[in-house]
XYZ file of C-alpha atoms in Angstrom:
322
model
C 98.450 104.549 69.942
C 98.146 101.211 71.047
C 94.658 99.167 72.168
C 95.333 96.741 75.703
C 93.187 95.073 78.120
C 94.418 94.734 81.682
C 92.249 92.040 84.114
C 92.202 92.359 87.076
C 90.868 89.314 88.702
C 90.802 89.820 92.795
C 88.589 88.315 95.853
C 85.383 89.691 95.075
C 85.433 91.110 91.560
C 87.100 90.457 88.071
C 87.101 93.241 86.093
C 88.253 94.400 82.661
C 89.442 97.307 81.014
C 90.434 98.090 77.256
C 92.053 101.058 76.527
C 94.134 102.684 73.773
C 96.833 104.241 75.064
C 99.167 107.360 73.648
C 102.119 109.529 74.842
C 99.914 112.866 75.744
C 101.014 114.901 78.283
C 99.999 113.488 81.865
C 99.191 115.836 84.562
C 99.723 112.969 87.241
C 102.116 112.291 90.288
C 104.736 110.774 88.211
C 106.489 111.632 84.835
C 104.373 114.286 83.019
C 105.654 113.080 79.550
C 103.692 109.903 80.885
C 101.165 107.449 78.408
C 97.587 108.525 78.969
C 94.744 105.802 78.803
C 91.391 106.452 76.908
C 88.718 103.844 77.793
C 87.134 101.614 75.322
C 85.313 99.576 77.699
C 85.151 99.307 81.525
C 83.544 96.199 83.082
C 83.275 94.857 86.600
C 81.599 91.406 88.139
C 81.126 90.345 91.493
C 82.487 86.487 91.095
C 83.035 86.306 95.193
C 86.697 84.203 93.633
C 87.750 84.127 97.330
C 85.037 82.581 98.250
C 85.719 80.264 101.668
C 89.425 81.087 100.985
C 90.349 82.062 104.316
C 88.704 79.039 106.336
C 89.575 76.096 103.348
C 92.615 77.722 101.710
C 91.067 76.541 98.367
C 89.231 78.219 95.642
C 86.086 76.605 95.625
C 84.261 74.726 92.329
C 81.526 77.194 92.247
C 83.490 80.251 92.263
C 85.674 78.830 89.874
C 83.277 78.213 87.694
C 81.806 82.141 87.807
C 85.162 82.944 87.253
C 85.697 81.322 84.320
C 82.618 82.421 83.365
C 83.030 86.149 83.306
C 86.290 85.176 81.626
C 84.733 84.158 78.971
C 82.700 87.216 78.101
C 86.338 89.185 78.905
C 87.985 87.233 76.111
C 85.151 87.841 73.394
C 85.215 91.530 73.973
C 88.985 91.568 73.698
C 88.927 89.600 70.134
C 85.548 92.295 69.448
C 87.840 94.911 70.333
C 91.479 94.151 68.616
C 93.234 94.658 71.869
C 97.315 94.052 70.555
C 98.193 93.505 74.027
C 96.516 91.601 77.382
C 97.821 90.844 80.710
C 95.935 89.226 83.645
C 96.290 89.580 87.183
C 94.789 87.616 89.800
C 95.623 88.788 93.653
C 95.025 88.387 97.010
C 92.383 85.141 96.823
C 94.484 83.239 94.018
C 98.085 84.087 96.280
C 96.673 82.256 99.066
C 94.878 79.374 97.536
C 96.499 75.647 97.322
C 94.876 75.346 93.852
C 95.346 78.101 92.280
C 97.127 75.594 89.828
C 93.472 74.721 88.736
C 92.553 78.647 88.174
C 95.989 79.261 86.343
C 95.279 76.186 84.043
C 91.480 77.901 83.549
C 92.155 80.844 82.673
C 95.518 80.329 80.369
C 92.992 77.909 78.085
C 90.096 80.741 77.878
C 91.830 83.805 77.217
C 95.338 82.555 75.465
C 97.559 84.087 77.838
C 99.504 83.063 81.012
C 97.558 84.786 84.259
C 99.786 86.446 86.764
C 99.556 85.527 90.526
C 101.201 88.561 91.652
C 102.983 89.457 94.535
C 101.445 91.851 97.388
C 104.414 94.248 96.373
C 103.248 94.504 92.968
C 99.772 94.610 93.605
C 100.252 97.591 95.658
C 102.856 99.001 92.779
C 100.212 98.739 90.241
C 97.582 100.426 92.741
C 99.889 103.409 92.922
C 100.548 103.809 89.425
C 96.772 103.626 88.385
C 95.647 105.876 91.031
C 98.515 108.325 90.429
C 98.033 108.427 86.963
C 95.201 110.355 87.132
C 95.996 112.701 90.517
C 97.533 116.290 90.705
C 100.748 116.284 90.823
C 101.837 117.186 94.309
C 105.842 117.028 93.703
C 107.939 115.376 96.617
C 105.110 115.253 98.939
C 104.441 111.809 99.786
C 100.875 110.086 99.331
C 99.297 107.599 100.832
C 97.243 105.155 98.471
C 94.864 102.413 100.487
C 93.734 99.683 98.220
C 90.797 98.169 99.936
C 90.062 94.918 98.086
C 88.035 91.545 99.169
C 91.066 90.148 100.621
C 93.763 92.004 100.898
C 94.838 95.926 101.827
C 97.921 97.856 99.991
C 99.484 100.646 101.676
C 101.774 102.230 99.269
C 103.398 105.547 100.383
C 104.633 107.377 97.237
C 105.505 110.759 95.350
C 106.577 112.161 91.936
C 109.038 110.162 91.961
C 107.449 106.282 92.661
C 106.751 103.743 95.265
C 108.806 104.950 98.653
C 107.152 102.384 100.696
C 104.479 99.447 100.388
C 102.911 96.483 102.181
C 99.786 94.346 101.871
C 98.511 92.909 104.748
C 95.377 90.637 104.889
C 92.366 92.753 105.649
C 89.692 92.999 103.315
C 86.230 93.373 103.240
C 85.232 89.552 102.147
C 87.656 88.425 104.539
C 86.719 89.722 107.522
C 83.376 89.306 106.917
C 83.545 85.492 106.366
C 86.264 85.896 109.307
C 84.312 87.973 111.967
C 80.806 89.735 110.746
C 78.359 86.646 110.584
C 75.420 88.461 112.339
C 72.707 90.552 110.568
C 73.816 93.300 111.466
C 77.174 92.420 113.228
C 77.287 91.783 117.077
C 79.114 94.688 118.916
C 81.830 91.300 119.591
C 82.043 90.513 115.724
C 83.126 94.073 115.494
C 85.455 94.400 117.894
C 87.055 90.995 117.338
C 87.157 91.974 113.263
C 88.782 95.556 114.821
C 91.525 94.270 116.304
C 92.283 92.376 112.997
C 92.038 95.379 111.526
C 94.563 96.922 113.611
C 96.697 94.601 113.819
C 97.603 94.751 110.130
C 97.899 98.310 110.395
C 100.741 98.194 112.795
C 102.148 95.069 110.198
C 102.003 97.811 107.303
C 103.699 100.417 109.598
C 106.416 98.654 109.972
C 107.334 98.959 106.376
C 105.494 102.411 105.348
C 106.133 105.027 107.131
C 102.316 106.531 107.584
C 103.047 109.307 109.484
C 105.032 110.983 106.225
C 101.851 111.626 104.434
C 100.147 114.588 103.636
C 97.268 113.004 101.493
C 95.592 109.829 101.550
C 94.044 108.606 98.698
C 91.494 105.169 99.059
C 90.816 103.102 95.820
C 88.880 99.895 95.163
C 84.878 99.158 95.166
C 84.769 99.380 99.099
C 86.143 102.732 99.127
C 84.337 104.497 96.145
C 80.895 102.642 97.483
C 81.752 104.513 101.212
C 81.744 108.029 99.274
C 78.945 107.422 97.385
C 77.283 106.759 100.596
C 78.768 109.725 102.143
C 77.908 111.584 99.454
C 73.756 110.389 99.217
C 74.385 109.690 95.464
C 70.864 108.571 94.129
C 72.721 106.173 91.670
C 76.549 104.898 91.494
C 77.963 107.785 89.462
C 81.996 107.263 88.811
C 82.321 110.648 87.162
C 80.527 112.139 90.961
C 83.016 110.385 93.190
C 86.147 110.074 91.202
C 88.233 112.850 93.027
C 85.847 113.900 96.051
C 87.415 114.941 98.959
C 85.674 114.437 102.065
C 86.485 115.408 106.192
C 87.763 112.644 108.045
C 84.827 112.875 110.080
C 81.726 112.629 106.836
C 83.406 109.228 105.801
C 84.160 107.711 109.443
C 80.249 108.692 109.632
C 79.187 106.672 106.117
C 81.803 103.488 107.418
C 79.354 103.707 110.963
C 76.660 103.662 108.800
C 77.339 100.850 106.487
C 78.735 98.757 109.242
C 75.247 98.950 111.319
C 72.553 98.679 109.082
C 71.026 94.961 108.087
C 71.762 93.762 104.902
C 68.691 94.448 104.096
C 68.908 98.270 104.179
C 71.832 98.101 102.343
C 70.735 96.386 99.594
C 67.516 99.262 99.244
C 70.584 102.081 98.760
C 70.038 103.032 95.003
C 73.733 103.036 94.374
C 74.809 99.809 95.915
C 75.679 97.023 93.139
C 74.339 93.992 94.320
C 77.840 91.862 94.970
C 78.744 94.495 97.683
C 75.749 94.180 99.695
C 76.916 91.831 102.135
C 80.725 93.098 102.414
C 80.421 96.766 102.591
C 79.781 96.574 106.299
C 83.254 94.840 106.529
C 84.720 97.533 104.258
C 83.523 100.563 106.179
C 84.910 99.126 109.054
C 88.633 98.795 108.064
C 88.258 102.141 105.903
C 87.206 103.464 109.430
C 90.181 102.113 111.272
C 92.804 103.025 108.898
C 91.477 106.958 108.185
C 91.291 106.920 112.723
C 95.134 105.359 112.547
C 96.503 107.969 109.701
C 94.297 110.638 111.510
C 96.360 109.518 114.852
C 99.859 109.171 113.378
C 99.585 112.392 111.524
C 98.453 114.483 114.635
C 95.012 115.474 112.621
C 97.691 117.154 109.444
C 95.516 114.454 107.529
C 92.000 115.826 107.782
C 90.487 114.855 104.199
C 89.958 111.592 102.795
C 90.547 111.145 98.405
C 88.875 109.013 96.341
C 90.172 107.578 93.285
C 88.516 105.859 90.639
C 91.564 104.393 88.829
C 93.415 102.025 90.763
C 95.256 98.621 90.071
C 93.145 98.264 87.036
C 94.733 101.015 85.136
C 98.066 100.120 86.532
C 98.034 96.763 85.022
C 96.710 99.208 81.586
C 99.773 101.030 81.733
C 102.350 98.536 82.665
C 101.753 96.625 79.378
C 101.323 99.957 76.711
């Protein structure tokens, strides 16, 4: 058995995982013979990294400075814990920012080990090996894994046997809310002018994944699992209550409506809303919404259920160093 801790540092959130990790039997999408992660600690903070990204192209002081922050407490609980083996990935914000020299430099001095600004490719890899990891395995049939993050979106079609096809495109729910959804709540023309973003990248992913091929979809990431906890009236953020919940097309559609429309306010009073999301889960519902109406299109209505996962790039980066 051996101890890691995979970061995963994106637009909105950095979050940490340590896990030991053995060769037990794996009932996932993949190779059954596959390691198996037990958590030691899970921990998530809303640093808002991306922060102005996508009008400056910089990573601002401030958000730097949270960053490195939350860093910080990572790297204590990693010595506290004896992790043998770290890895750090920083995505969508840190790929398009001009210093992310600065952030590299940052975070190689606080935790001891070289941070990885990965590709969209691999980020949407790693999403579909931590999500699968933890799925039934459905054999050949291909799945579609959406990684909703703060900047960025993954499509990654795959089955037991891997990645068949993946893009990320940039739509996320930080993004288009600095981008578009100024207004408390947004303006019917915020909405439609952050929709046809939305779109747009859908038809950019579809030219590399082939959506209409899959038979399940399965959404990851905070926006996603906040959405079904909404959907699901949970009177507290429960992980164990929405990891695997399958819900009609039409229940989650309904929570993204929701979300989208009330003030900020309002969303802040929902007892299982963590206080970083507040005012970027409108953004979220609305490109969960747009890509569960294109799948729901392409598919001729054979997709009818949406999946949560839990376990998502996090995991993946878990796995990818055991």
């Amino acid at each position: 058995m051996t101890r890691v801790a995979a970061v995963d540092c994106g637009t909105n959130s950095i979050r940490l995982l340590i896990a030991d990790v053995s060769a037990d039997v794996n009932p996932g999408l993949g190779d059954h013979s596959a390691p198996r992660l037990t958590d030691v600690v899970r921990e998530m903070r809303v640093v808002r990294l991306g922060q102005g990204v996508d009008s400056t192209g910089e990573l601002a002081q401030e958000a730097l400075d949270r960053t490195f922050a939350a860093t910080r407490d990572y790297a204590a609980l990693i010595r506290e814990h004896g992790a043998e083996r770290v890895r750090f990935v920083a995505t969508s914000a840190t790929r398009d920012a001009s210093n992310r020299q600065v952030f590299v430099d940052g975070i190689r001095d606080i935790l001891g080990v070289e941070p990885e600004v990965i590709t969209g490719d691999e980020e949407a890899a790693l999403s579909f090996a931590g999500a699968s990891s933890v799925l039934p395995s459905r054999g050949d049939s291909p799945v579609l894994v959406v990684d909703l993050g703060g900047g960025s979106t993954e499509f990654v079609l795959g089955n037991a046997g891997g990645v068949i096809a993946a893009r990320s495109v940039d739509v996320g729910c930080v993004r288009m809310t600095e981008r578009h959804l100024r207004s408390d709540p947004p303006t019917p023309e915020q909405i439609a002018a952050a929709e046809a973003d939305v779109d747009a990248a859908i038809s950019e992913a579809a030219q590399t994944v082939p959506l209409e091929r899959a038979t399940v979809v399965v959404g990851v990431a905070g926006s996603v699992t906040t959405i079904t906890a909404h959907a699901l009236r949970l009177p507290e953020y429960s992980p164990a209550a929405i990891h695997g919940t399958e819900l009609d097309l039409d229940e989650v559609r309904k929570a993204c409506t929701e979300l989208l429309e009330m003030t900020r306010e309002d969303r802040a009073a929902l007892p299982f809303m963590h206080p970083g999301r507040v005012d970027v889960i409108g953004a979220g519902g609305l490109v969960w919404r747009r890509v569960l109406q294109r799948l729901a299109d392409v598919t001729a209505g054979r997709i009818a259920t949406a999946v949560t996962s839990e376990h998502d790039i996090l995991d993946g980066i878990a796995l990818s160093i055991s």
